[in-house]
Amino acid sequence: MVPHLITALTGPINELEQRVLDSMPAIERWFRLEWMEHTPPFYCSVDIRNAGFKLAPVDTNLFPGGWDHLTPEMLPLAVQAAMAAVEKICPEARNLLLIPENIDPANAGRNTFYLSNIAQLQRIFHMTGLNVRIGSISPSIKKNTTIPLPGGESITLEPVVRSKTRLGLKDFDPCTILLNNDLSAGIPGILEDIHEQYLLPPLHAGWSLRRKSRHFKSYEEVAKRLGKLLGIDPWLITPMHEQCEGVAFSDTNTDSGLECLSSNVDTLLTRIRRKYKEYGIKEKPFVVVKADNGTDGKGIMTVRDTKDLQVLNERARAKLLAQKDIPSMIIQEGVLTHERMHDAVAEPVVYMMDRYVVGGFYRIHAERGEDENLNAPGASYVPLAFDQSTQLPQPGAKPGASVPNRFYMYGVVARLGLLASSYELEATDPEAEVYA
């Protein structure tokens, strides 16, 4: 089933969709030329929000989980993209080692959804012709551990073995190591100084080093370039943001942290109001305040006025106090989502491997509003419709009336996020000559 697209047929999103469809050859050529100069991340997922008057990404994950939500119809695209990615990196590859998040076998039952995602990744790369085994760097995995999954499947975690310069398993020497561990707790020493194998994504893509603000700075750059090509205001596809450096909330300096946030929130809300006035938008603007690193969804605040920060209730203040180890916070333009599934708020999540869109799903949440974070307990997932290809638009259909056309536009915005990630990783590569 497909969410009801309630955007008015004369609305700005449909004008944008028409511009995208009319410019499809130019857009595809533009991406093709970009990929001649830049290397896409190995895989990626992008959360997108459709407000009716703008369509923008709100998060980009370089260690995406949720692959189990892709339907069997999507797997051929994923396998083909995986083949292309592996052939570029290690054409003679025979073995691939997949490293997941650390799992405690005693609590494995709480992680079956995540492990189903790992099983799906294993299935995808196995179909590319690789021997795929799952190696755990968790201290609690000391021997081969088989964990049953829903549906009768099972998954086997094996303890990783480290030699001087290589990583593998007992009697298993991989060419490529694929991380599905976002390194938010830091970079384990066992993953450092590996020189004879391909480690993907690179360590500096992990949340211990990566910053959302840097990513969206790169996104603004690529969105401006595509906006110029299409003749559109890049704001229509870009969430504006501000950053608050050095926010280390504690019981003693919360007030100074709130002062920093208050100033940046006021600045961003002023910028958003100006845009809303320009486009005649009657909605009340809001911003989302969250940690500049990590994807766990904790400590996220929706703010409509600086007074909201000054009169924080105890629960909200506790959320901020919990963010003691974050280096900075990002204040991001809030983007409404006007899409619905069974009367529940919905947002599309697009999955990519190498430079290709391979599928995705709608994240829906019956207990959240259109201005709230949907990546929270209680969320459910509905695959994107694949009755027809979501990558091939229908040029003759009216904007907003064709599901493939709308999904094609999602794919364009998602690939902008992918390209921005490429720029971001190049700029932060510690082995590059110049670290920007």
PDB file of N, CA and C in Angstrom, residues 241-335:
ATOM      1  N   HIS A 241      20.205  25.094   8.945  1.00  0.00           N
ATOM      2  CA  HIS A 241      20.658  24.684  10.269  1.00  0.00           C
ATOM      3  C   HIS A 241      21.643  25.684  10.852  1.00  0.00           C
ATOM      4  N   GLU A 242      21.783  25.614  12.156  1.00  0.00           N
ATOM      5  CA  GLU A 242      22.801  26.333  12.902  1.00  0.00           C
ATOM      6  C   GLU A 242      23.482  25.319  13.813  1.00  0.00           C
ATOM      7  N   GLN A 243      24.641  25.695  14.333  1.00  0.00           N
ATOM      8  CA  GLN A 243      25.388  24.791  15.203  1.00  0.00           C
ATOM      9  C   GLN A 243      25.765  25.504  16.486  1.00  0.00           C
ATOM     10  N   CYS A 244      25.742  24.792  17.579  1.00  0.00           N
ATOM     11  CA  CYS A 244      26.142  25.347  18.869  1.00  0.00           C
ATOM     12  C   CYS A 244      27.339  24.555  19.358  1.00  0.00           C
ATOM     13  N   GLU A 245      28.522  25.149  19.269  1.00  0.00           N
ATOM     14  CA  GLU A 245      29.766  24.481  19.648  1.00  0.00           C
ATOM     15  C   GLU A 245      29.942  24.450  21.160  1.00  0.00           C
ATOM     16  N   GLY A 246      30.692  23.448  21.602  1.00  0.00           N
ATOM     17  CA  GLY A 246      31.139  23.420  22.985  1.00  0.00           C
ATOM     18  C   GLY A 246      30.037  23.287  24.005  1.00  0.00           C
ATOM     19  N   VAL A 247      28.913  22.706  23.606  1.00  0.00           N
ATOM     20  CA  VAL A 247      27.828  22.521  24.567  1.00  0.00           C
ATOM     21  C   VAL A 247      28.071  21.209  25.299  1.00  0.00           C
ATOM     22  N   ALA A 248      28.488  21.311  26.555  1.00  0.00           N
ATOM     23  CA  ALA A 248      28.695  20.125  27.384  1.00  0.00           C
ATOM     24  C   ALA A 248      27.828  20.291  28.608  1.00  0.00           C
ATOM     25  N   PHE A 249      26.556  19.976  28.477  1.00  0.00           N
ATOM     26  CA  PHE A 249      25.612  20.217  29.554  1.00  0.00           C
ATOM     27  C   PHE A 249      25.996  19.452  30.810  1.00  0.00           C
ATOM     28  N   SER A 250      25.925  20.134  31.908  1.00  0.00           N
ATOM     29  CA  SER A 250      26.126  19.508  33.209  1.00  0.00           C
ATOM     30  C   SER A 250      25.264  20.265  34.200  1.00  0.00           C
ATOM     31  N   ASP A 251      25.230  19.802  35.427  1.00  0.00           N
ATOM     32  CA  ASP A 251      24.409  20.467  36.429  1.00  0.00           C
ATOM     33  C   ASP A 251      24.875  21.892  36.695  1.00  0.00           C
ATOM     34  N   THR A 252      26.136  22.178  36.375  1.00  0.00           N
ATOM     35  CA  THR A 252      26.687  23.487  36.716  1.00  0.00           C
ATOM     36  C   THR A 252      26.676  24.476  35.572  1.00  0.00           C
ATOM     37  N   ASN A 253      26.630  24.007  34.322  1.00  0.00           N
ATOM     38  CA  ASN A 253      26.718  24.963  33.212  1.00  0.00           C
ATOM     39  C   ASN A 253      25.533  24.880  32.258  1.00  0.00           C
ATOM     40  N   THR A 254      24.400  24.324  32.749  1.00  0.00           N
ATOM     41  CA  THR A 254      23.219  24.229  31.880  1.00  0.00           C
ATOM     42  C   THR A 254      22.787  25.599  31.375  1.00  0.00           C
ATOM     43  N   ASP A 255      22.847  26.623  32.247  1.00  0.00           N
ATOM     44  CA  ASP A 255      22.392  27.950  31.846  1.00  0.00           C
ATOM     45  C   ASP A 255      23.204  28.501  30.685  1.00  0.00           C
ATOM     46  N   SER A 256      24.544  28.321  30.738  1.00  0.00           N
ATOM     47  CA  SER A 256      25.368  28.812  29.631  1.00  0.00           C
ATOM     48  C   SER A 256      25.084  28.026  28.358  1.00  0.00           C
ATOM     49  N   GLY A 257      24.824  26.721  28.506  1.00  0.00           N
ATOM     50  CA  GLY A 257      24.477  25.925  27.335  1.00  0.00           C
ATOM     51  C   GLY A 257      23.168  26.373  26.731  1.00  0.00           C
ATOM     52  N   LEU A 258      22.190  26.687  27.578  1.00  0.00           N
ATOM     53  CA  LEU A 258      20.901  27.145  27.079  1.00  0.00           C
ATOM     54  C   LEU A 258      21.008  28.514  26.432  1.00  0.00           C
ATOM     55  N   GLU A 259      21.899  29.349  26.931  1.00  0.00           N
ATOM     56  CA  GLU A 259      22.102  30.673  26.327  1.00  0.00           C
ATOM     57  C   GLU A 259      22.619  30.527  24.904  1.00  0.00           C
ATOM     58  N   CYS A 260      23.564  29.600  24.712  1.00  0.00           N
ATOM     59  CA  CYS A 260      24.097  29.337  23.375  1.00  0.00           C
ATOM     60  C   CYS A 260      22.990  28.827  22.452  1.00  0.00           C
ATOM     61  N   LEU A 261      22.204  27.881  22.949  1.00  0.00           N
ATOM     62  CA  LEU A 261      21.118  27.340  22.138  1.00  0.00           C
ATOM     63  C   LEU A 261      20.080  28.400  21.817  1.00  0.00           C
ATOM     64  N   SER A 262      19.732  29.200  22.806  1.00  0.00           N
ATOM     65  CA  SER A 262      18.705  30.224  22.626  1.00  0.00           C
ATOM     66  C   SER A 262      19.078  31.184  21.499  1.00  0.00           C
ATOM     67  N   SER A 263      20.330  31.604  21.468  1.00  0.00           N
ATOM     68  CA  SER A 263      20.790  32.532  20.439  1.00  0.00           C
ATOM     69  C   SER A 263      20.673  31.910  19.052  1.00  0.00           C
ATOM     70  N   ASN A 264      21.102  30.650  18.931  1.00  0.00           N
ATOM     71  CA  ASN A 264      21.077  29.987  17.628  1.00  0.00           C
ATOM     72  C   ASN A 264      19.657  29.640  17.198  1.00  0.00           C
ATOM     73  N   VAL A 265      18.815  29.257  18.153  1.00  0.00           N
ATOM     74  CA  VAL A 265      17.412  28.986  17.833  1.00  0.00           C
ATOM     75  C   VAL A 265      16.736  30.244  17.305  1.00  0.00           C
ATOM     76  N   ASP A 266      16.981  31.380  17.963  1.00  0.00           N
ATOM     77  CA  ASP A 266      16.383  32.641  17.540  1.00  0.00           C
ATOM     78  C   ASP A 266      16.833  33.014  16.125  1.00  0.00           C
ATOM     79  N   THR A 267      18.132  32.825  15.848  1.00  0.00           N
ATOM     80  CA  THR A 267      18.676  33.135  14.523  1.00  0.00           C
ATOM     81  C   THR A 267      18.008  32.288  13.445  1.00  0.00           C
ATOM     82  N   LEU A 268      17.887  30.983  13.718  1.00  0.00           N
ATOM     83  CA  LEU A 268      17.333  30.092  12.705  1.00  0.00           C
ATOM     84  C   LEU A 268      15.837  30.320  12.509  1.00  0.00           C
ATOM     85  N   LEU A 269      15.101  30.522  13.591  1.00  0.00           N
ATOM     86  CA  LEU A 269      13.673  30.786  13.458  1.00  0.00           C
ATOM     87  C   LEU A 269      13.419  32.053  12.640  1.00  0.00           C
ATOM     88  N   THR A 270      14.267  33.061  12.815  1.00  0.00           N
ATOM     89  CA  THR A 270      14.146  34.294  12.038  1.00  0.00           C
ATOM     90  C   THR A 270      14.344  34.009  10.556  1.00  0.00           C
ATOM     91  N   ARG A 271      15.330  33.191  10.232  1.00  0.00           N
ATOM     92  CA  ARG A 271      15.586  32.828   8.828  1.00  0.00           C
ATOM     93  C   ARG A 271      14.406  32.056   8.237  1.00  0.00           C
ATOM     94  N   ILE A 272      13.836  31.139   9.024  1.00  0.00           N
ATOM     95  CA  ILE A 272      12.708  30.337   8.531  1.00  0.00           C
ATOM     96  C   ILE A 272      11.485  31.216   8.312  1.00  0.00           C
ATOM     97  N   ARG A 273      11.205  32.130   9.270  1.00  0.00           N
ATOM     98  CA  ARG A 273      10.047  33.025   9.123  1.00  0.00           C
ATOM     99  C   ARG A 273      10.156  33.853   7.836  1.00  0.00           C
ATOM    100  N   ARG A 274      11.363  34.266   7.540  1.00  0.00           N
ATOM    101  CA  ARG A 274      11.573  35.053   6.322  1.00  0.00           C
ATOM    102  C   ARG A 274      11.197  34.233   5.087  1.00  0.00           C
ATOM    103  N   LYS A 275      11.594  32.957   5.078  1.00  0.00           N
ATOM    104  CA  LYS A 275      11.262  32.081   3.947  1.00  0.00           C
ATOM    105  C   LYS A 275       9.756  31.799   3.891  1.00  0.00           C
ATOM    106  N   TYR A 276       9.153  31.557   5.040  1.00  0.00           N
ATOM    107  CA  TYR A 276       7.719  31.306   5.066  1.00  0.00           C
ATOM    108  C   TYR A 276       6.946  32.507   4.517  1.00  0.00           C
ATOM    109  N   LYS A 277       7.389  33.703   4.876  1.00  0.00           N
ATOM    110  CA  LYS A 277       6.731  34.918   4.379  1.00  0.00           C
ATOM    111  C   LYS A 277       6.901  35.027   2.872  1.00  0.00           C
ATOM    112  N   GLU A 278       8.095  34.706   2.385  1.00  0.00           N
ATOM    113  CA  GLU A 278       8.375  34.771   0.949  1.00  0.00           C
ATOM    114  C   GLU A 278       7.447  33.860   0.156  1.00  0.00           C
ATOM    115  N   TYR A 279       7.149  32.655   0.714  1.00  0.00           N
ATOM    116  CA  TYR A 279       6.334  31.683  -0.005  1.00  0.00           C
ATOM    117  C   TYR A 279       4.870  31.669   0.448  1.00  0.00           C
ATOM    118  N   GLY A 280       4.495  32.586   1.340  1.00  0.00           N
ATOM    119  CA  GLY A 280       3.108  32.651   1.785  1.00  0.00           C
ATOM    120  C   GLY A 280       2.673  31.445   2.591  1.00  0.00           C
ATOM    121  N   ILE A 281       3.600  30.866   3.346  1.00  0.00           N
ATOM    122  CA  ILE A 281       3.313  29.667   4.141  1.00  0.00           C
ATOM    123  C   ILE A 281       2.723  30.081   5.485  1.00  0.00           C
ATOM    124  N   LYS A 282       1.577  29.516   5.840  1.00  0.00           N
ATOM    125  CA  LYS A 282       0.872  29.907   7.063  1.00  0.00           C
ATOM    126  C   LYS A 282       1.257  29.064   8.275  1.00  0.00           C
ATOM    127  N   GLU A 283       1.981  27.986   8.071  1.00  0.00           N
ATOM    128  CA  GLU A 283       2.381  27.128   9.187  1.00  0.00           C
ATOM    129  C   GLU A 283       3.301  27.892  10.150  1.00  0.00           C
ATOM    130  N   LYS A 284       3.286  27.468  11.418  1.00  0.00           N
ATOM    131  CA  LYS A 284       4.190  28.080  12.377  1.00  0.00           C
ATOM    132  C   LYS A 284       5.539  27.377  12.311  1.00  0.00           C
ATOM    133  N   PRO A 285       6.627  28.096  12.072  1.00  0.00           N
ATOM    134  CA  PRO A 285       7.942  27.446  11.938  1.00  0.00           C
ATOM    135  C   PRO A 285       8.410  26.860  13.265  1.00  0.00           C
ATOM    136  N   PHE A 286       9.252  25.859  13.169  1.00  0.00           N
ATOM    137  CA  PHE A 286       9.852  25.268  14.360  1.00  0.00           C
ATOM    138  C   PHE A 286      11.233  24.742  14.011  1.00  0.00           C
ATOM    139  N   VAL A 287      12.026  24.483  15.025  1.00  0.00           N
ATOM    140  CA  VAL A 287      13.345  23.896  14.839  1.00  0.00           C
ATOM    141  C   VAL A 287      13.450  22.641  15.687  1.00  0.00           C
ATOM    142  N   VAL A 288      14.407  21.798  15.327  1.00  0.00           N
ATOM    143  CA  VAL A 288      14.678  20.579  16.077  1.00  0.00           C
ATOM    144  C   VAL A 288      16.094  20.678  16.629  1.00  0.00           C
ATOM    145  N   VAL A 289      16.212  20.518  17.929  1.00  0.00           N
ATOM    146  CA  VAL A 289      17.514  20.590  18.604  1.00  0.00           C
ATOM    147  C   VAL A 289      17.938  19.180  18.961  1.00  0.00           C
ATOM    148  N   LYS A 290      19.131  18.794  18.520  1.00  0.00           N
ATOM    149  CA  LYS A 290      19.601  17.430  18.799  1.00  0.00           C
ATOM    150  C   LYS A 290      21.124  17.400  18.818  1.00  0.00           C
ATOM    151  N   ALA A 291      21.655  16.305  19.321  1.00  0.00           N
ATOM    152  CA  ALA A 291      23.103  16.133  19.355  1.00  0.00           C
ATOM    153  C   ALA A 291      23.662  16.165  17.939  1.00  0.00           C
ATOM    154  N   ASP A 292      24.856  16.707  17.795  1.00  0.00           N
ATOM    155  CA  ASP A 292      25.491  16.828  16.489  1.00  0.00           C
ATOM    156  C   ASP A 292      26.070  15.504  16.014  1.00  0.00           C
ATOM    157  N   ASN A 293      26.041  14.512  16.872  1.00  0.00           N
ATOM    158  CA  ASN A 293      26.519  13.185  16.485  1.00  0.00           C
ATOM    159  C   ASN A 293      25.551  12.136  17.020  1.00  0.00           C
ATOM    160  N   GLY A 294      25.544  10.961  16.398  1.00  0.00           N
ATOM    161  CA  GLY A 294      24.709   9.871  16.878  1.00  0.00           C
ATOM    162  C   GLY A 294      23.354   9.817  16.214  1.00  0.00           C
ATOM    163  N   THR A 295      22.719   8.640  16.328  1.00  0.00           N
ATOM    164  CA  THR A 295      21.438   8.411  15.663  1.00  0.00           C
ATOM    165  C   THR A 295      20.413   7.763  16.586  1.00  0.00           C
ATOM    166  N   ASP A 296      20.640   7.790  17.892  1.00  0.00           N
ATOM    167  CA  ASP A 296      19.743   7.047  18.772  1.00  0.00           C
ATOM    168  C   ASP A 296      18.427   7.762  19.040  1.00  0.00           C
ATOM    169  N   GLY A 297      18.287   9.005  18.611  1.00  0.00           N
ATOM    170  CA  GLY A 297      17.025   9.720  18.768  1.00  0.00           C
ATOM    171  C   GLY A 297      16.766  10.249  20.161  1.00  0.00           C
ATOM    172  N   LYS A 298      17.743  10.134  21.061  1.00  0.00           N
ATOM    173  CA  LYS A 298      17.539  10.608  22.435  1.00  0.00           C
ATOM    174  C   LYS A 298      17.855  12.102  22.529  1.00  0.00           C
ATOM    175  N   GLY A 299      17.146  12.771  23.416  1.00  0.00           N
ATOM    176  CA  GLY A 299      17.443  14.178  23.668  1.00  0.00           C
ATOM    177  C   GLY A 299      17.020  15.113  22.566  1.00  0.00           C
ATOM    178  N   ILE A 300      16.118  14.676  21.666  1.00  0.00           N
ATOM    179  CA  ILE A 300      15.658  15.527  20.573  1.00  0.00           C
ATOM    180  C   ILE A 300      14.522  16.415  21.078  1.00  0.00           C
ATOM    181  N   MET A 301      14.630  17.718  20.802  1.00  0.00           N
ATOM    182  CA  MET A 301      13.621  18.676  21.239  1.00  0.00           C
ATOM    183  C   MET A 301      13.054  19.440  20.055  1.00  0.00           C
ATOM    184  N   THR A 302      11.734  19.622  20.040  1.00  0.00           N
ATOM    185  CA  THR A 302      11.077  20.480  19.062  1.00  0.00           C
ATOM    186  C   THR A 302      10.827  21.829  19.719  1.00  0.00           C
ATOM    187  N   VAL A 303      11.311  22.907  19.077  1.00  0.00           N
ATOM    188  CA  VAL A 303      11.231  24.244  19.674  1.00  0.00           C
ATOM    189  C   VAL A 303      10.604  25.211  18.675  1.00  0.00           C
ATOM    190  N   ARG A 304       9.579  25.942  19.126  1.00  0.00           N
ATOM    191  CA  ARG A 304       8.907  26.929  18.269  1.00  0.00           C
ATOM    192  C   ARG A 304       9.215  28.362  18.669  1.00  0.00           C
ATOM    193  N   ASP A 305       9.774  28.537  19.858  1.00  0.00           N
ATOM    194  CA  ASP A 305      10.086  29.869  20.361  1.00  0.00           C
ATOM    195  C   ASP A 305      11.209  29.747  21.377  1.00  0.00           C
ATOM    196  N   THR A 306      12.063  30.749  21.444  1.00  0.00           N
ATOM    197  CA  THR A 306      13.153  30.696  22.423  1.00  0.00           C
ATOM    198  C   THR A 306      12.635  30.579  23.848  1.00  0.00           C
ATOM    199  N   LYS A 307      11.384  31.020  24.067  1.00  0.00           N
ATOM    200  CA  LYS A 307      10.798  30.884  25.402  1.00  0.00           C
ATOM    201  C   LYS A 307      10.655  29.410  25.794  1.00  0.00           C
ATOM    202  N   ASP A 308      10.520  28.543  24.757  1.00  0.00           N
ATOM    203  CA  ASP A 308      10.424  27.117  25.048  1.00  0.00           C
ATOM    204  C   ASP A 308      11.681  26.610  25.743  1.00  0.00           C
ATOM    205  N   LEU A 309      12.813  27.204  25.402  1.00  0.00           N
ATOM    206  CA  LEU A 309      14.069  26.805  26.036  1.00  0.00           C
ATOM    207  C   LEU A 309      14.182  27.379  27.443  1.00  0.00           C
ATOM    208  N   GLN A 310      13.656  28.560  27.643  1.00  0.00           N
ATOM    209  CA  GLN A 310      13.785  29.233  28.935  1.00  0.00           C
ATOM    210  C   GLN A 310      12.898  28.602  29.999  1.00  0.00           C
ATOM    211  N   VAL A 311      11.846  27.943  29.576  1.00  0.00           N
ATOM    212  CA  VAL A 311      10.934  27.338  30.546  1.00  0.00           C
ATOM    213  C   VAL A 311      10.918  25.822  30.379  1.00  0.00           C
ATOM    214  N   LEU A 312      12.096  25.267  30.201  1.00  0.00           N
ATOM    215  CA  LEU A 312      12.202  23.825  30.053  1.00  0.00           C
ATOM    216  C   LEU A 312      11.601  23.109  31.260  1.00  0.00           C
ATOM    217  N   ASN A 313      10.792  22.118  30.984  1.00  0.00           N
ATOM    218  CA  ASN A 313      10.307  21.325  32.099  1.00  0.00           C
ATOM    219  C   ASN A 313      11.398  20.359  32.556  1.00  0.00           C
ATOM    220  N   GLU A 314      11.177  19.700  33.638  1.00  0.00           N
ATOM    221  CA  GLU A 314      12.211  18.846  34.219  1.00  0.00           C
ATOM    222  C   GLU A 314      12.614  17.716  33.282  1.00  0.00           C
ATOM    223  N   ARG A 315      11.633  17.177  32.556  1.00  0.00           N
ATOM    224  CA  ARG A 315      11.950  16.068  31.656  1.00  0.00           C
ATOM    225  C   ARG A 315      12.873  16.528  30.532  1.00  0.00           C
ATOM    226  N   ALA A 316      12.546  17.688  29.931  1.00  0.00           N
ATOM    227  CA  ALA A 316      13.377  18.203  28.841  1.00  0.00           C
ATOM    228  C   ALA A 316      14.768  18.565  29.345  1.00  0.00           C
ATOM    229  N   ARG A 317      14.826  19.156  30.543  1.00  0.00           N
ATOM    230  CA  ARG A 317      16.125  19.508  31.108  1.00  0.00           C
ATOM    231  C   ARG A 317      16.953  18.247  31.362  1.00  0.00           C
ATOM    232  N   ALA A 318      16.300  17.185  31.802  1.00  0.00           N
ATOM    233  CA  ALA A 318      17.007  15.930  32.041  1.00  0.00           C
ATOM    234  C   ALA A 318      17.579  15.375  30.737  1.00  0.00           C
ATOM    235  N   LYS A 319      16.835  15.551  29.625  1.00  0.00           N
ATOM    236  CA  LYS A 319      17.340  15.097  28.336  1.00  0.00           C
ATOM    237  C   LYS A 319      18.630  15.831  27.978  1.00  0.00           C
ATOM    238  N   LEU A 320      18.642  17.137  28.235  1.00  0.00           N
ATOM    239  CA  LEU A 320      19.838  17.904  27.936  1.00  0.00           C
ATOM    240  C   LEU A 320      20.988  17.504  28.852  1.00  0.00           C
ATOM    241  N   LEU A 321      20.672  17.277  30.119  1.00  0.00           N
ATOM    242  CA  LEU A 321      21.716  16.878  31.055  1.00  0.00           C
ATOM    243  C   LEU A 321      22.312  15.526  30.684  1.00  0.00           C
ATOM    244  N   ALA A 322      21.529  14.696  29.999  1.00  0.00           N
ATOM    245  CA  ALA A 322      22.012  13.373  29.603  1.00  0.00           C
ATOM    246  C   ALA A 322      23.028  13.457  28.475  1.00  0.00           C
ATOM    247  N   GLN A 323      23.104  14.606  27.811  1.00  0.00           N
ATOM    248  CA  GLN A 323      23.999  14.762  26.665  1.00  0.00           C
ATOM    249  C   GLN A 323      25.375  15.291  27.095  1.00  0.00           C
ATOM    250  N   LYS A 324      25.994  14.644  28.056  1.00  0.00           N
ATOM    251  CA  LYS A 324      27.214  15.201  28.644  1.00  0.00           C
ATOM    252  C   LYS A 324      28.440  15.037  27.759  1.00  0.00           C
ATOM    253  N   ASP A 325      28.429  14.044  26.892  1.00  0.00           N
ATOM    254  CA  ASP A 325      29.631  13.750  26.128  1.00  0.00           C
ATOM    255  C   ASP A 325      29.599  14.276  24.702  1.00  0.00           C
ATOM    256  N   ILE A 326      28.566  15.041  24.351  1.00  0.00           N
ATOM    257  CA  ILE A 326      28.485  15.526  22.983  1.00  0.00           C
ATOM    258  C   ILE A 326      29.347  16.771  22.818  1.00  0.00           C
ATOM    259  N   PRO A 327      30.027  16.896  21.674  1.00  0.00           N
ATOM    260  CA  PRO A 327      30.890  18.051  21.452  1.00  0.00           C
ATOM    261  C   PRO A 327      30.119  19.299  21.043  1.00  0.00           C
ATOM    262  N   SER A 328      28.945  19.110  20.440  1.00  0.00           N
ATOM    263  CA  SER A 328      28.161  20.242  19.953  1.00  0.00           C
ATOM    264  C   SER A 328      26.747  19.775  19.682  1.00  0.00           C
ATOM    265  N   MET A 329      25.866  20.758  19.434  1.00  0.00           N
ATOM    266  CA  MET A 329      24.491  20.427  19.077  1.00  0.00           C
ATOM    267  C   MET A 329      24.145  21.107  17.767  1.00  0.00           C
ATOM    268  N   ILE A 330      23.231  20.501  17.034  1.00  0.00           N
ATOM    269  CA  ILE A 330      22.760  21.088  15.788  1.00  0.00           C
ATOM    270  C   ILE A 330      21.323  21.545  15.991  1.00  0.00           C
ATOM    271  N   ILE A 331      21.049  22.744  15.504  1.00  0.00           N
ATOM    272  CA  ILE A 331      19.690  23.272  15.504  1.00  0.00           C
ATOM    273  C   ILE A 331      19.243  23.249  14.047  1.00  0.00           C
ATOM    274  N   GLN A 332      18.278  22.392  13.740  1.00  0.00           N
ATOM    275  CA  GLN A 332      17.893  22.122  12.360  1.00  0.00           C
ATOM    276  C   GLN A 332      16.475  22.616  12.092  1.00  0.00           C
ATOM    277  N   GLU A 333      16.292  23.216  10.933  1.00  0.00           N
ATOM    278  CA  GLU A 333      14.950  23.627  10.531  1.00  0.00           C
ATOM    279  C   GLU A 333      14.002  22.436  10.589  1.00  0.00           C
ATOM    280  N   GLY A 334      12.885  22.598  11.294  1.00  0.00           N
ATOM    281  CA  GLY A 334      11.901  21.536  11.350  1.00  0.00           C
ATOM    282  C   GLY A 334      11.137  21.436  10.038  1.00  0.00           C
ATOM    283  N   VAL A 335      10.987  20.217   9.533  1.00  0.00           N
ATOM    284  CA  VAL A 335      10.252  19.981   8.292  1.00  0.00           C
ATOM    285  C   VAL A 335       9.051  19.102   8.629  1.00  0.00           C
TER     286      VAL A 335
END
